[in-house]
Amino acid sequence: MSFFLEVLIGGLLAGIMYSLVALGFVLIYKASGVFNFAQGAMVFFAALTFVGAQEKLGFPIWAALIFSLILMIILGVLTEKVVLRPLVNQPPISLFMVTIGLTFFVEGLAQLMWGTKVYPLELGIPDEPIAITLTRWGLNTDAVPNVLKEINSFDLIAAIVAGTLVAALAIFFQITRVGRALRAVADDHQAALSVGIPLKTIWAIVWSVAGFVALVAGLMWGARNGVQFALVFVALKALPVLILGGFDSVPGAIVGGLIIGALEKLAEVYIGPYFGGGIEIWFAYVAALLFLLVRPEGLFGEKQIDRV
Amino acid sequence: MGSKDNFVKALLNINNIEVIYDHVILVLKGISLHVNEGQIVALLGANGAGKTTTLKAVSNLLQTERGEVTKGFIEYKGDRIEKLTPWSLVKKGVIQVMEGRHCFQHLSVEENLLTGAFTRGNQKKAIKNDLEKVYNYFPRLKERRRSQAGYTSGGEQQMTAIGRALMANPSMILLDEPSMGLAPQLVEEIFEIVKTLNQKEKVSFLLAEQNTNIALGYADYGYILENGRIVMDGSANELSDNSDVKEFYLGIASAGRKSYRDGKHYRRRKRWLA
C-alpha cells in the first residue's frame, strides 16, 4: 500500500508540472477561443531569456526574472498588435494557423537572441527528498510519515506555485470585470466589440498573462531538465491534460494534470511490465483518446451549446 | 418630405455615406438619414438592402468585416464618429444590439448583462442600480439570471441582448432585427419594451427591421432602403398609408390579387449629392 501511495504521490506531483504548461493554453483559449500552438515556444523563450540574461548579460537572478517578465509582456503585446488584430472576427482555424507560424518565429527569435546552447537553470530550490531538506534546516522529521518523507522538495514547491497560480487565475476569471470580459470575448468577438469591450486591450492582457504563466512553467521545467530546445515539447504533454480537464477551464488544467500525472506513473508501474515497460511516454495520449469518446468537452470544459 | 426642419436637433446624422466591403463590394450607395433625440426611427427594406450595414457603419463594427465608409460622414451629437473605435462609441452612448442576439452563450444571463457595463469601469453602485432597472423591465430575466444564456429561449436572449445594451447607459441604441426568429406575441412584447424604454429612459432608437408592419406601428419615422439606397422616407403614418409601401412591404394590394409579374420597383431616385 505504501508503495502504491508513493507512486501515486510522485505521479500527482509530476502532473502539477504538466498543469503549469496547460494553464497557459487554457488562458488563451478562454479569452480568444484559440488553441495557442505557440505556448510551448513561449515556455522555451521565457526560460531561455531567463538563463540567457544571467549568462550573457550577467544579470543577478531577480533582475533576470524581471527582465524576462518584461520581455514576455512585450512579446504578448506585439503578438496582439501584429498577429491578432488583423484577424478579429475570422474563423478560429485562421487564428490557430497563425499561432503555428508564431511558434516558429518565437523559437527562432529565442535562439537568435541567446544561442542554441543547453543551459542549466538554478533557482536555489533543493531537488531532493523533503526529509533531507527538513533535516538540513535542523528540523526533526520523526513525525512525518514515511510516504511523505520521500516527496521531492522541488516537486512540492512546484505544486504550491501551480496551486497559487490557479487559485489566482480562477478568481480573476470568475469574479473580476476584466475576467468576465475575457470570457465574453472567447464566446463571441463581435458581440464583445458591440458592447464596448476593447478587444485590443483584452488580448494584450491575456497574452501577457499567458507569457507570465509560460515564464513560471519555463523556470520550473528548465530547473528540472535544463533549458534546451526540447522544452518546446513539454507543450505536447499538456495536450492530454487539456483534453481531460477541458480546454477552457482553469481548475480543469490542474485536475487534468493531476489525473494524467498519476495515471502515467501508476500505469508504468502496474501495467508497464506486461508491455515491456516504457508505457509512461504514450499512456497519457491513449487515455486522452479514450476520454474523448466519452466526454469530448473534458471534465470541466464548457459544453458546446447548440440550439435546435 | 418634412424632415429637414428639425435638422439642428439631430442626435445622429448620417450624411451621404458609401460603404464598400473588401475594397470591391459597394453596399451602401449614398445614404443620408437622421435620428432626432427621443425618436424611434425604423430602417426598412428587404434582405440585402443595406439595413445592417448602415447600423454597423454607425457602430463601427464594419471594421471587423473588412467594410469601410469611403464617402460621407456620420455625426453623433455634432461630433464626427466614423473613425472611432466601437468601445469609445459605447462610452459616448451609442450601442448596437446585433442581429441574431449574439448573447455570450457560456455566461449566465446576469454576467451577460454585466458585460454591457464594461465601459463604465468600476462604478459598482450605479451598475447595480441599473441591473435592478433592467430586471424591472425584463422580469423574466431575473428569474433566469443564473442560467447560461445559451440555454435560454430566443425571446429571453433578445431581452438579454437589449438589457445588456441598456447596461451601458446609452442614449441611443442601434437595434438590428429584434423580431428575428421570434413568435409574434414575443415580437409584440419586445417592441412594447422598446417603446417604454424610449419614453421612460429617453433612449433613441435606430431600428432595422424586415417586419414593416410592426416596425411602423412603433416607430416615429421610417426610411425604406432598396439596394443600398433610400428610396422613400416619411413619418410612420405617412409610410403606412402610402400605397406602394402597402403593396410592397405590407402585402396589401390596392386592386385585388396581382401577379408577381406586375410588381414594380423603384427607379433610382435622382441624387443631388455625389
XYZ file of C-alpha atoms in Angstrom:
582
model
C 0.000 0.000 0.000
C 2.726 2.428 0.886
C 4.401 1.664 -2.426
C 1.154 2.475 -4.232
C 0.869 5.744 -2.333
C 4.435 6.617 -3.141
C 3.843 6.091 -6.842
C 0.581 7.991 -6.666
C 2.094 10.988 -4.917
C 5.041 11.020 -7.300
C 2.608 10.976 -10.201
C 0.420 13.731 -8.797
C 3.420 15.972 -8.291
C 4.708 15.300 -11.784
C 1.207 16.079 -13.005
C 1.350 19.511 -11.447
C 4.243 20.288 -13.772
C 2.028 19.426 -16.744
C -0.704 21.613 -15.329
C 1.638 24.572 -15.293
C 2.070 24.305 -19.039
C -1.591 23.518 -19.660
C -2.607 26.675 -17.808
C -1.074 28.847 -20.493
C -3.147 27.110 -23.155
C -6.313 27.472 -21.137
C -5.771 31.185 -20.672
C -5.529 31.931 -24.355
C -8.288 29.513 -25.233
C -10.625 31.029 -22.690
C -10.061 34.531 -23.903
C -9.992 34.081 -27.628
C -11.292 30.615 -28.354
C -7.988 29.733 -29.959
C -5.687 26.827 -29.322
C -2.367 28.586 -28.982
C 0.141 26.324 -30.655
C 2.933 28.701 -29.661
C 2.579 28.096 -25.918
C 5.453 25.593 -25.893
C 7.651 28.008 -27.776
C 6.754 30.710 -25.268
C 7.820 28.443 -22.404
C 11.120 27.873 -24.176
C 11.538 31.563 -24.942
C 10.876 32.545 -21.348
C 13.261 30.013 -19.846
C 15.995 30.784 -22.344
C 15.650 34.504 -21.745
C 15.901 33.962 -18.023
C 19.153 31.980 -18.212
C 20.457 33.981 -21.158
C 20.146 37.200 -19.226
C 22.123 35.658 -16.406
C 24.815 34.011 -18.512
C 25.314 36.555 -21.246
C 24.340 39.844 -19.641
C 25.469 38.939 -16.154
C 22.160 39.853 -14.506
C 21.539 38.678 -10.953
C 18.649 36.258 -10.573
C 15.982 38.833 -9.619
C 16.935 41.173 -12.443
C 16.818 38.287 -14.897
C 13.349 37.439 -13.613
C 12.059 40.969 -14.105
C 13.835 41.243 -17.442
C 12.254 38.073 -18.816
C 8.856 39.058 -17.465
C 9.073 42.380 -19.266
C 10.180 40.648 -22.438
C 7.245 38.215 -22.210
C 4.840 41.107 -21.833
C 6.358 42.872 -24.833
C 6.033 39.642 -26.771
C 2.380 39.389 -25.742
C 1.553 42.952 -26.711
C 3.374 42.616 -30.018
C 1.543 39.391 -30.773
C -1.731 41.213 -30.344
C -0.653 44.182 -32.474
C 0.971 42.369 -35.347
C -0.648 38.967 -35.459
C -4.099 39.028 -33.910
C -5.545 42.427 -34.640
C -5.885 41.865 -38.377
C -7.693 38.608 -37.609
C -10.573 39.832 -35.470
C -13.788 38.020 -36.308
C -12.021 35.467 -38.516
C -12.710 31.766 -38.091
C -10.792 30.079 -35.241
C -8.876 27.932 -37.696
C -7.164 31.019 -39.140
C -6.137 32.084 -35.684
C -4.890 28.593 -34.980
C -2.789 28.553 -38.130
C -1.288 31.888 -37.234
C -0.178 30.535 -33.871
C 1.686 27.770 -35.699
C 3.561 30.449 -37.594
C 4.146 32.248 -34.331
C 5.711 29.080 -32.896
C 8.472 29.060 -35.473
C 9.053 32.746 -35.072
C 9.322 32.626 -31.291
C 11.587 29.559 -31.348
C 13.846 31.221 -33.870
C 13.876 34.514 -32.025
C 14.827 32.842 -28.763
C 17.764 31.058 -30.337
C 18.792 34.115 -32.295
C 18.973 36.118 -29.093
C 20.572 33.621 -26.750
C 22.151 30.947 -28.914
C 21.445 27.240 -29.071
C 23.493 26.038 -26.139
C 21.924 23.965 -23.369
C 21.992 25.858 -20.103
C 21.424 24.643 -16.584
C 18.886 26.676 -14.637
C 19.459 27.178 -10.937
C 16.622 28.539 -8.840
C 18.078 27.591 -5.496
C 15.276 25.134 -4.788
C 16.644 21.885 -3.411
C 15.962 18.871 -5.622
C 15.964 16.126 -3.003
C 13.557 14.218 -0.754
C 11.827 16.500 1.662
C 13.153 14.653 4.683
C 16.692 15.642 3.768
C 15.737 19.281 3.269
C 13.979 19.390 6.600
C 16.914 17.760 8.376
C 19.235 20.261 6.788
C 17.108 23.028 8.205
C 17.587 21.392 11.595
C 14.006 20.144 11.870
C 13.001 16.827 13.342
C 11.413 14.562 10.755
C 10.276 11.741 13.023
C 6.658 12.904 12.982
C 6.486 12.872 9.159
C 5.071 9.615 7.783
C 7.449 7.663 5.628
C 5.436 8.104 2.453
C 5.702 11.850 2.709
C 9.394 11.807 3.513
C 10.094 10.646 0.001
C 8.382 13.593 -1.640
C 10.770 15.743 -3.579
C 11.062 19.285 -2.219
C 11.234 20.691 -5.717
C 8.010 18.968 -6.718
C 6.331 20.239 -3.629
C 7.324 23.822 -4.375
C 6.175 23.429 -7.964
C 2.839 22.200 -6.667
C 2.481 25.166 -4.359
C 3.356 27.591 -7.139
C 0.895 25.977 -9.521
C -1.817 25.887 -6.900
C -1.401 29.572 -6.147
C -1.416 30.476 -9.825
C -4.580 28.515 -10.429
C -6.400 29.974 -7.479
C -5.450 33.484 -8.565
C -6.451 32.925 -12.175
C -9.721 31.210 -11.314
C -10.715 34.127 -9.124
C -9.636 36.561 -11.805
C -11.783 34.887 -14.453
C -14.857 34.294 -12.332
C -15.144 37.453 -10.333
C -13.426 40.429 -11.883
C -14.833 42.684 -14.543
C -11.911 42.082 -16.879
C -12.133 38.342 -16.327
C -15.780 38.386 -17.311
C -14.913 40.397 -20.394
C -12.272 37.817 -21.282
C -14.822 35.035 -21.184
C -17.209 37.141 -23.214
C -14.578 37.653 -25.886
C -13.998 33.906 -26.069
C -17.686 33.379 -26.761
C -18.231 35.996 -29.416
C -15.690 38.528 -30.676
C -18.169 40.719 -32.453
C -20.710 40.835 -29.684
C -17.911 41.714 -27.290
C -16.927 44.573 -29.562
C -20.511 45.699 -29.860
C -20.923 46.139 -26.106
C -17.722 48.129 -25.946
C -15.173 45.605 -24.745
C -11.839 46.756 -26.181
C -10.526 43.624 -27.852
C -7.028 45.050 -28.256
C -6.530 45.681 -24.580
C -8.132 42.404 -23.613
C -5.914 40.388 -25.908
C -2.792 42.240 -24.858
C -3.656 41.443 -21.230
C -4.306 37.806 -21.941
C -1.147 37.242 -23.931
C 0.885 38.976 -21.276
C -0.615 36.812 -18.554
C -0.039 33.747 -20.721
C 3.547 34.948 -21.120
C 3.859 35.147 -17.353
C 2.484 31.642 -16.936
C 4.893 30.459 -19.635
C 7.730 32.039 -17.675
C 6.763 30.201 -14.500
C 6.410 26.925 -16.398
C 9.703 27.579 -18.186
C 11.528 28.175 -14.913
C 10.141 25.034 -13.310
C 10.735 22.795 -16.300
C 14.083 24.408 -17.033
C 15.254 23.852 -13.472
C 14.209 20.239 -13.793
C 15.522 19.311 -17.233
C 17.862 22.117 -18.198
C 16.989 24.836 -20.648
C 17.136 23.339 -24.091
C 15.130 23.197 -27.265
C 13.282 20.114 -26.030
C 11.340 22.423 -23.698
C 9.181 23.180 -26.702
C 7.818 19.671 -26.494
C 6.549 19.913 -22.948
C 3.609 21.561 -24.665
C 2.756 18.179 -26.114
C 2.478 16.806 -22.595
C -0.123 19.441 -21.901
C -2.415 18.130 -24.633
C -3.824 15.092 -22.825
C -4.161 17.256 -19.740
C -6.272 19.726 -21.686
C -8.408 17.041 -23.237
C -9.081 15.539 -19.840
C -9.628 18.761 -17.940
C -11.318 20.783 -20.653
C -9.697 23.409 -22.832
C -11.397 26.322 -21.194
C -11.244 25.519 -17.529
C -8.532 26.779 -15.204
C -9.332 24.267 -12.465
C -9.624 21.658 -15.216
C -5.981 22.206 -16.125
C -4.954 21.344 -12.592
C -7.239 18.371 -12.105
C -6.391 17.107 -15.583
C -2.701 17.444 -14.823
C -3.044 15.549 -11.555
C -5.010 12.739 -13.167
C -2.665 12.420 -16.121
C 0.405 12.509 -13.878
C -0.985 9.874 -11.550
C -2.290 7.680 -14.399
C 1.049 7.744 -16.157
C 3.052 6.679 -13.154
C 0.558 4.073 -11.991
C 0.264 2.627 -15.482
C 4.024 2.473 -15.813
C 4.382 0.572 -12.568
C 1.347 -1.722 -12.722
C 0.605 -2.224 -16.417
C 4.024 -1.419 -17.817
C 5.627 -4.805 -17.162
C 3.092 -6.508 -19.457
C 4.212 -4.294 -22.318
C 7.878 -4.458 -21.527
C 7.902 -1.066 -19.811
C 8.204 2.447 -21.123
C 4.471 3.000 -21.489
C 4.654 6.230 -19.492
C 5.537 8.088 -22.659
C 2.377 7.270 -24.575
C -0.119 6.153 -21.980
C -1.412 9.670 -21.363
C -2.314 10.091 -25.028
C -4.206 6.820 -25.150
C -6.068 7.769 -22.006
C -6.938 11.131 -23.554
C -8.152 9.482 -26.743
C -10.429 7.157 -24.831
C -11.674 10.028 -22.765
C -12.546 11.976 -25.901
C -15.033 9.273 -26.794
C -16.825 9.650 -23.502
C -16.728 13.355 -22.779
C -15.333 15.451 -25.584
C -15.610 18.745 -23.720
C -13.431 17.484 -20.871
C -14.222 17.163 -17.191
C -14.734 20.852 -16.562
C -14.937 22.234 -20.073
C -17.858 24.217 -21.333
C -20.291 22.240 -23.354
C -20.909 23.343 -26.895
C -24.378 24.812 -26.867
C -26.461 24.060 -29.918
C -29.961 25.303 -30.398
C -32.305 23.179 -32.389
C -40.515 65.458 -47.013
C -40.796 67.485 -43.881
C -37.665 66.095 -42.316
C -35.288 68.952 -42.789
C -36.991 71.361 -40.413
C -35.662 69.852 -37.194
C -32.288 69.056 -38.634
C -30.476 71.016 -35.945
C -31.599 68.771 -33.122
C -30.481 65.596 -34.839
C -28.845 63.204 -32.383
C -27.469 61.075 -35.144
C -26.832 62.421 -38.562
C -25.706 60.190 -41.386
C -24.699 62.168 -44.410
C -24.433 60.529 -47.783
C -22.286 57.594 -46.738
C -20.956 55.000 -49.097
C -19.791 51.657 -47.718
C -17.523 49.250 -49.517
C -16.693 45.746 -48.338
C -13.367 44.138 -49.170
C -12.450 47.168 -51.306
C -14.752 45.992 -54.102
C -18.294 45.347 -52.979
C -20.312 48.533 -52.951
C -23.127 48.063 -50.475
C -24.368 51.499 -49.472
C -24.578 53.970 -52.292
C -25.018 57.262 -50.588
C -27.324 57.042 -47.596
C -28.430 60.041 -45.606
C -30.679 59.873 -42.610
C -31.003 61.301 -39.185
C -32.442 60.399 -35.847
C -33.664 63.123 -33.551
C -33.383 62.975 -29.828
C -36.113 60.787 -28.357
C -37.193 59.301 -31.656
C -37.623 55.748 -32.777
C -36.569 55.595 -36.395
C -37.163 52.495 -38.461
C -34.918 51.368 -41.256
C -36.971 49.130 -43.508
C -36.278 47.024 -46.525
C -35.791 43.526 -47.820
C -32.828 41.205 -47.385
C -29.586 42.712 -48.585
C -30.953 46.226 -48.819
C -28.220 47.532 -46.509
C -30.007 47.935 -43.186
C -27.480 46.049 -41.120
C -24.588 47.661 -42.945
C -25.978 51.089 -42.128
C -26.172 50.215 -38.439
C -22.706 48.732 -38.454
C -21.339 51.785 -40.191
C -22.612 53.823 -37.266
C -21.372 51.459 -34.545
C -18.065 50.961 -36.354
C -18.387 47.193 -36.308
C -17.737 47.331 -40.058
C -14.000 47.273 -39.471
C -14.127 43.675 -38.354
C -15.897 42.668 -41.547
C -13.473 44.419 -43.826
C -16.008 47.088 -44.588
C -15.213 50.751 -44.838
C -17.063 54.048 -45.024
C -15.489 55.537 -48.130
C -17.597 58.637 -48.590
C -19.737 60.875 -46.477
C -19.721 61.269 -42.729
C -21.588 60.308 -39.584
C -22.190 62.713 -36.729
C -23.399 61.981 -33.249
C -24.325 64.994 -31.139
C -22.472 67.082 -33.673
C -19.178 65.135 -33.475
C -17.799 63.017 -36.264
C -17.779 59.389 -35.177
C -16.930 57.287 -38.201
C -13.287 56.902 -37.169
C -13.968 55.985 -33.568
C -13.428 52.506 -32.138
C -16.560 50.647 -31.078
C -15.685 50.991 -27.395
C -15.183 54.739 -27.435
C -18.514 54.959 -29.198
C -20.189 52.895 -26.494
C -18.678 55.276 -23.968
C -20.249 58.142 -25.864
C -23.621 56.463 -25.553
C -24.227 54.645 -28.828
C -24.530 50.875 -28.634
C -25.648 48.247 -31.081
C -27.793 45.199 -30.412
C -26.753 42.856 -33.158
C -28.962 40.805 -35.384
C -29.425 37.302 -34.056
C -28.957 38.412 -30.432
C -25.320 37.345 -30.057
C -25.505 36.646 -26.356
C -22.424 35.272 -24.673
C -23.625 31.706 -24.563
C -21.474 30.379 -21.762
C -22.005 33.340 -19.480
C -25.008 33.471 -17.229
C -27.759 35.930 -18.060
C -26.611 38.218 -15.289
C -22.995 38.071 -16.444
C -24.172 38.919 -19.935
C -25.894 41.987 -18.599
C -22.826 42.991 -16.633
C -20.555 42.825 -19.676
C -22.674 45.638 -21.077
C -21.380 47.853 -18.292
C -17.753 47.146 -19.136
C -17.012 50.638 -20.401
C -18.352 52.165 -17.219
C -15.439 50.864 -15.201
C -15.954 50.287 -11.531
C -18.981 52.415 -10.689
C -20.294 49.478 -8.694
C -23.278 51.180 -7.152
C -24.646 52.738 -10.316
C -24.185 49.472 -12.197
C -26.029 47.571 -9.512
C -28.894 50.009 -9.712
C -29.037 49.686 -13.454
C -29.061 45.916 -13.154
C -32.158 46.186 -10.987
C -33.658 48.553 -13.528
C -33.097 46.069 -16.334
C -34.685 43.331 -14.227
C -37.611 45.660 -13.730
C -38.145 45.983 -17.444
C -37.492 42.284 -18.053
C -38.784 40.396 -15.017
C -38.264 37.168 -16.929
C -34.512 37.767 -16.944
C -34.457 37.999 -13.188
C -35.922 34.520 -12.926
C -33.266 33.194 -15.247
C -30.342 35.268 -14.060
C -28.259 32.243 -13.123
C -28.851 30.165 -16.256
C -26.345 30.095 -19.062
C -27.559 32.417 -21.764
C -27.096 29.716 -24.397
C -29.810 27.633 -22.773
C -32.445 30.353 -22.617
C -35.172 30.802 -25.210
C -34.922 33.090 -28.218
C -37.113 35.720 -26.617
C -35.110 35.660 -23.423
C -31.917 36.000 -25.437
C -33.307 39.021 -27.244
C -34.227 40.516 -23.887
C -30.737 39.738 -22.599
C -29.202 41.431 -25.613
C -31.315 44.559 -25.172
C -30.772 44.544 -21.426
C -27.050 44.190 -21.965
C -27.079 47.265 -24.188
C -29.060 49.171 -21.547
C -26.357 48.433 -19.000
C -24.034 50.711 -20.957
C -26.382 53.554 -20.074
C -26.803 54.571 -23.708
C -28.640 57.494 -25.190
C -29.001 55.700 -28.478
C -29.483 52.025 -29.288
C -28.996 50.612 -32.759
C -31.374 47.686 -32.787
C -30.956 45.162 -35.560
C -33.861 42.844 -36.398
C -35.305 42.385 -32.929
C -38.148 40.285 -34.355
C -35.904 37.697 -35.982
C -36.995 34.168 -35.227
C -39.435 35.129 -32.508
C -43.095 34.257 -32.048
C -45.442 37.125 -32.984
C -46.552 37.525 -29.398
C -42.959 37.907 -28.242
C -42.230 40.367 -31.029
C -45.066 42.485 -29.726
C -43.678 42.226 -26.195
C -40.191 43.265 -27.293
C -41.480 46.256 -29.223
C -43.617 47.320 -26.266
C -40.483 47.364 -24.154
C -38.639 49.345 -26.806
C -41.419 51.908 -26.689
C -41.303 52.042 -22.904
C -37.541 52.462 -22.880
C -37.901 55.204 -25.412
C -40.406 57.066 -23.278
C -39.086 56.413 -19.785
C -35.350 56.178 -20.291
C -35.263 58.693 -23.143
C -33.298 56.284 -25.298
C -33.451 56.979 -29.026
C -33.607 54.014 -31.351
C -32.454 53.356 -34.854
C -34.182 50.146 -35.712
C -33.546 47.885 -38.670
C -36.488 45.615 -39.309
C -37.976 43.438 -42.005
C -41.288 43.265 -40.282
C -42.522 46.551 -41.719
C -45.925 46.301 -40.189
C -44.860 46.140 -36.585
C -41.916 48.494 -37.032
C -44.132 51.242 -38.440
C -46.549 50.593 -35.615
C -43.976 51.641 -33.055
C -41.650 53.997 -34.906
C -41.959 57.754 -35.292
C -40.232 57.953 -38.619
C -39.141 55.492 -41.273
C -36.700 55.115 -44.117
C -37.088 52.495 -46.795
C -33.938 51.025 -48.290
C -33.576 49.218 -51.563
C -30.256 48.077 -52.965
C -28.196 50.344 -50.786
C -30.222 53.489 -51.368
C -33.003 55.202 -49.527
C -35.991 55.139 -51.821
C -38.553 56.687 -49.530
C -38.834 58.256 -46.141
C -41.545 59.801 -44.063
C -43.312 59.682 -40.741
C -44.587 56.265 -39.751
C -48.156 57.238 -40.521
C -47.317 58.596 -43.940
C -45.469 55.430 -44.802
C -48.197 53.086 -43.573
C -50.694 54.963 -45.703
C -48.548 55.026 -48.802
C -50.000 52.726 -51.426
C -46.613 51.488 -52.656
C -45.443 50.644 -49.169
C -48.698 48.847 -48.616
C -48.240 46.840 -51.736
C -44.527 46.021 -51.462
C -43.986 45.672 -47.775
C -47.298 45.138 -46.104
C -48.736 42.792 -48.712
C -51.924 44.782 -49.143
C -52.672 45.318 -52.820
C -54.912 48.201 -53.789
C -56.793 46.320 -56.509
C -57.240 42.728 -55.527
C -54.705 39.998 -56.287
C -51.833 40.745 -58.558
C -49.403 38.606 -60.427
C -45.728 38.713 -59.486
C -45.015 39.943 -62.970
C -46.814 43.183 -62.236
C -44.570 44.023 -59.334
C -42.805 47.301 -59.750
C -39.592 48.557 -58.280
C -38.409 51.960 -57.515
C -36.177 53.537 -60.062
C -33.033 55.101 -58.879
C -34.024 58.329 -57.299
C -32.385 61.461 -58.575
C -29.453 62.183 -56.339
C -28.257 65.661 -55.687
C -25.045 64.718 -53.990
C -22.202 62.670 -55.460
